[in-house]
PDB file of C-alpha atoms in Angstrom:
ATOM      1  CA  MET A   7      64.223  -6.061  89.044  1.00 42.00           C
ATOM      2  CA  ASP A   8      62.311  -4.849  86.063  1.00 48.00           C
ATOM      3  CA  PHE A   9      64.577  -2.797  83.816  1.00 49.00           C
ATOM      4  CA  ALA A  10      62.131  -2.748  80.925  1.00 50.00           C
ATOM      5  CA  PRO A  11      61.328   0.750  79.705  1.00 48.00           C
ATOM      6  CA  THR A  12      57.845   2.140  79.958  1.00 49.00           C
ATOM      7  CA  ALA A  13      55.672   3.872  77.384  1.00 45.00           C
ATOM      8  CA  LEU A  14      55.188   7.178  79.170  1.00 46.00           C
ATOM      9  CA  PRO A  15      53.721  10.458  78.024  1.00 47.00           C
ATOM     10  CA  HIS A  16      56.537  12.079  76.109  1.00 53.00           C
ATOM     11  CA  LYS A  17      56.900  15.609  74.820  1.00 58.00           C
ATOM     12  CA  GLN A  18      59.635  16.916  72.556  1.00 58.00           C
ATOM     13  CA  ALA A  19      59.999  20.434  71.197  1.00 58.00           C
ATOM     14  CA  VAL A  20      62.475  22.852  69.684  1.00 57.00           C
ATOM     15  CA  THR A  21      62.724  26.262  71.350  1.00 58.00           C
ATOM     16  CA  ASN A  22      63.257  29.607  69.601  1.00 60.00           C
ATOM     17  CA  ASP A  23      67.007  29.429  70.190  1.00 58.00           C
ATOM     18  CA  GLY A  24      67.228  25.961  68.603  1.00 54.00           C
ATOM     19  CA  SER A  25      67.462  24.017  71.871  1.00 56.00           C
ATOM     20  CA  VAL A  26      65.836  20.592  71.800  1.00 53.00           C
ATOM     21  CA  ILE A  27      63.974  19.706  74.963  1.00 66.00           C
ATOM     22  CA  PHE A  28      61.954  16.740  76.134  1.00 68.00           C
ATOM     23  CA  ASP A  29      59.959  15.884  79.225  1.00 76.00           C
ATOM     24  CA  VAL A  30      59.144  12.379  80.483  1.00 82.00           C
ATOM     25  CA  TRP A  31      57.058  11.673  83.594  1.00 83.00           C
ATOM     26  CA  SER A  32      57.561   8.766  86.008  1.00 85.00           C
ATOM     27  CA  LEU A  33      54.689   6.258  86.219  1.00 84.00           C
ATOM     28  CA  ASP A  34      53.589   7.581  89.605  1.00 85.00           C
ATOM     29  CA  GLY A  35      53.685  11.167  88.326  1.00 83.00           C
ATOM     30  CA  LYS A  36      56.086  12.307  91.062  1.00 86.00           C
ATOM     31  CA  PHE A  37      59.161  12.953  88.906  1.00 86.00           C
ATOM     32  CA  LEU A  38      59.962  14.511  85.567  1.00 84.00           C
ATOM     33  CA  LEU A  39      63.013  13.891  83.362  1.00 85.00           C
ATOM     34  CA  ASN A  40      63.994  16.964  81.411  1.00 82.00           C
ATOM     35  CA  ARG A  41      66.674  17.548  78.801  1.00 78.00           C
ATOM     36  CA  ARG A  42      67.793  20.859  77.398  1.00 68.00           C
ATOM     37  CA  ASN A  43      70.499  21.624  74.849  1.00 63.00           C
ATOM     38  CA  THR A  44      71.804  24.598  76.788  1.00 60.00           C
ATOM     39  CA  GLU A  45      75.188  23.254  77.867  1.00 58.00           C
ATOM     40  CA  PRO A  46      78.232  24.407  75.861  1.00 58.00           C
ATOM     41  CA  ARG A  47      79.133  20.773  75.093  1.00 59.00           C
ATOM     42  CA  GLY A  48      75.608  19.496  74.531  1.00 60.00           C
ATOM     43  CA  SER A  49      72.581  18.578  76.577  1.00 71.00           C
ATOM     44  CA  SER A  50      72.164  17.719  80.233  1.00 81.00           C
ATOM     45  CA  LEU A  51      69.613  15.357  81.741  1.00 84.00           C
ATOM     46  CA  TRP A  52      67.810  16.565  84.870  1.00 84.00           C
ATOM     47  CA  MET A  53      65.228  14.981  87.165  1.00 86.00           C
ATOM     48  CA  ALA A  54      62.809  17.215  89.060  1.00 85.00           C
ATOM     49  CA  SER A  55      60.007  16.564  91.508  1.00 85.00           C
ATOM     50  CA  ALA A  56      56.484  17.321  90.329  1.00 81.00           C
ATOM     51  CA  LYS A  57      56.226  19.958  93.069  1.00 81.00           C
ATOM     52  CA  GLY A  58      59.277  21.711  91.660  1.00 76.00           C
ATOM     53  CA  ASP A  59      61.021  21.805  95.041  1.00 81.00           C
ATOM     54  CA  ASN A  60      63.857  19.437  94.117  1.00 83.00           C
ATOM     55  CA  ARG A  61      66.020  19.173  91.000  1.00 81.00           C
ATOM     56  CA  ARG A  62      68.892  16.752  90.413  1.00 83.00           C
ATOM     57  CA  LEU A  63      71.464  16.547  87.639  1.00 83.00           C
ATOM     58  CA  ILE A  64      71.478  12.980  86.301  1.00 83.00           C
ATOM     59  CA  VAL A  65      74.142  13.301  83.623  1.00 81.00           C
ATOM     60  CA  ARG A  66      75.998  16.212  82.062  1.00 78.00           C
ATOM     61  CA  ARG A  67      76.633  14.964  78.538  1.00 75.00           C
ATOM     62  CA  PRO A  68      74.753  14.796  75.246  1.00 73.00           C
ATOM     63  CA  VAL A  69      71.668  12.608  75.683  1.00 76.00           C
ATOM     64  CA  ALA A  70      69.476  11.369  72.820  1.00 74.00           C
ATOM     65  CA  ASP A  71      66.579  10.015  74.873  1.00 77.00           C
ATOM     66  CA  ALA A  72      65.704   8.940  78.418  1.00 82.00           C
ATOM     67  CA  MET A  73      62.969   7.259  80.436  1.00 84.00           C
ATOM     68  CA  PHE A  74      62.148   5.693  83.786  1.00 86.00           C
ATOM     69  CA  THR A  75      62.014   1.910  84.258  1.00 84.00           C
ATOM     70  CA  ARG A  76      58.716   0.267  85.200  1.00 82.00           C
ATOM     71  CA  ASP A  77      59.806  -0.221  88.806  1.00 83.00           C
ATOM     72  CA  GLY A  78      60.619   3.511  89.051  1.00 82.00           C
ATOM     73  CA  ARG A  79      64.017   2.890  90.645  1.00 84.00           C
ATOM     74  CA  HIS A  80      66.174   3.480  87.569  1.00 85.00           C
ATOM     75  CA  ILE A  81      66.550   5.815  84.632  1.00 86.00           C
ATOM     76  CA  LEU A  82      67.609   4.499  81.238  1.00 84.00           C
ATOM     77  CA  TYR A  83      69.196   6.906  78.797  1.00 82.00           C
ATOM     78  CA  LEU A  84      70.834   6.853  75.387  1.00 78.00           C
ATOM     79  CA  PRO A  85      74.017   8.913  75.155  1.00 76.00           C
ATOM     80  CA  THR A  86      74.623  10.705  71.879  1.00 72.00           C
ATOM     81  CA  PHE A  87      77.719   9.519  70.047  1.00 64.00           C
ATOM     82  CA  GLN A  88      78.982  10.623  66.653  1.00 55.00           C
ATOM     83  CA  CYS A  89      80.647   7.443  65.415  1.00 62.00           C
ATOM     84  CA  CYS A  90      78.803   4.416  66.751  1.00 64.00           C
ATOM     85  CA  SER A  91      75.606   3.047  68.207  1.00 64.00           C
ATOM     86  CA  PRO A  92      75.430   4.155  71.864  1.00 64.00           C
ATOM     87  CA  PRO A  93      74.928   1.726  74.736  1.00 73.00           C
ATOM     88  CA  ILE A  94      71.884   2.111  76.932  1.00 77.00           C
ATOM     89  CA  MET A  95      73.005   3.511  80.270  1.00 80.00           C
ATOM     90  CA  ARG A  96      71.221   2.825  83.560  1.00 82.00           C
ATOM     91  CA  VAL A  97      71.234   5.136  86.588  1.00 84.00           C
ATOM     92  CA  ASP A  98      70.175   3.756  89.965  1.00 84.00           C
ATOM     93  CA  LEU A  99      68.184   6.573  91.583  1.00 82.00           C
ATOM     94  CA  ASN A 100      69.112   5.453  95.098  1.00 80.00           C
ATOM     95  CA  ALA A 101      72.853   5.036  94.595  1.00 72.00           C
ATOM     96  CA  GLY A 102      73.429   7.413  91.688  1.00 61.00           C
ATOM     97  CA  GLU A 103      75.635   4.892  89.907  1.00 66.00           C
ATOM     98  CA  ARG A 104      75.800   4.681  86.111  1.00 64.00           C
ATOM     99  CA  ARG A 105      76.120   1.304  84.446  1.00 66.00           C
ATOM    100  CA  VAL A 106      75.810   0.050  80.904  1.00 58.00           C
ATOM    101  CA  TYR A 107      72.573  -1.819  80.402  1.00 61.00           C
ATOM    102  CA  SER A 108      73.490  -4.407  77.770  1.00 51.00           C
ATOM    103  CA  LEU A 109      71.072  -4.959  74.938  1.00 50.00           C
ATOM    104  CA  HIS A 110      71.569  -6.170  71.405  1.00 43.00           C
ATOM    105  CA  ALA A 111      71.616  -3.371  68.831  1.00 44.00           C
ATOM    106  CA  HIS A 112      68.541  -4.696  67.001  1.00 40.00           C
ATOM    107  CA  ILE A 113      66.469  -4.390  70.189  1.00 44.00           C
ATOM    108  CA  ARG A 114      67.202  -0.657  70.474  1.00 45.00           C
ATOM    109  CA  SER A 115      64.734   0.260  67.792  1.00 43.00           C
ATOM    110  CA  LYS A 116      62.355   3.186  68.279  1.00 45.00           C
ATOM    111  CA  PRO A 117      59.299   0.924  68.899  1.00 38.00           C
ATOM    112  CA  TRP A 118      61.145  -0.922  71.685  1.00 42.00           C
ATOM    113  CA  TRP A 119      62.592   2.235  73.178  1.00 45.00           C
ATOM    114  CA  ARG A 120      59.295   4.124  73.355  1.00 42.00           C
ATOM    115  CA  GLY A 121      57.108   1.085  73.976  1.00 42.00           C
ATOM    116  CA  ALA A 122      54.905  -0.989  71.699  1.00 31.00           C
ATOM    117  CA  SER A 123      52.692   1.956  70.851  1.00 30.00           C
ATOM    118  CA  GLY A 124      55.645   3.805  69.341  1.00 33.00           C
ATOM    119  CA  ASN A 125      55.174   6.851  71.613  1.00 35.00           C
TER     120      ASN A 125
END
């Protein structure tokens, strides 16, 4: 299994009401990860089909960043924590399970997280 993150097209913006949103496409272009700061307790992470006919809640908690793995079978996301460095969480798209994906803190730098190009 290839759990390495991919350098995908990534868009981040702040809306008029101060909500931070981002969109990340899967490598095959069939799915979109979307985060909005509209929840009372923080942001939620959603996955939608490119056709717009299917939408699935991935996690309902503050999320700093997210992306698909190269194999397209998992989503990696960084929870937002106030007091410490967050673990990288992995969601299996088939089973829906959430597990900690263990990495050393120095590997979780922005260049690694967004790919070598720094996207």
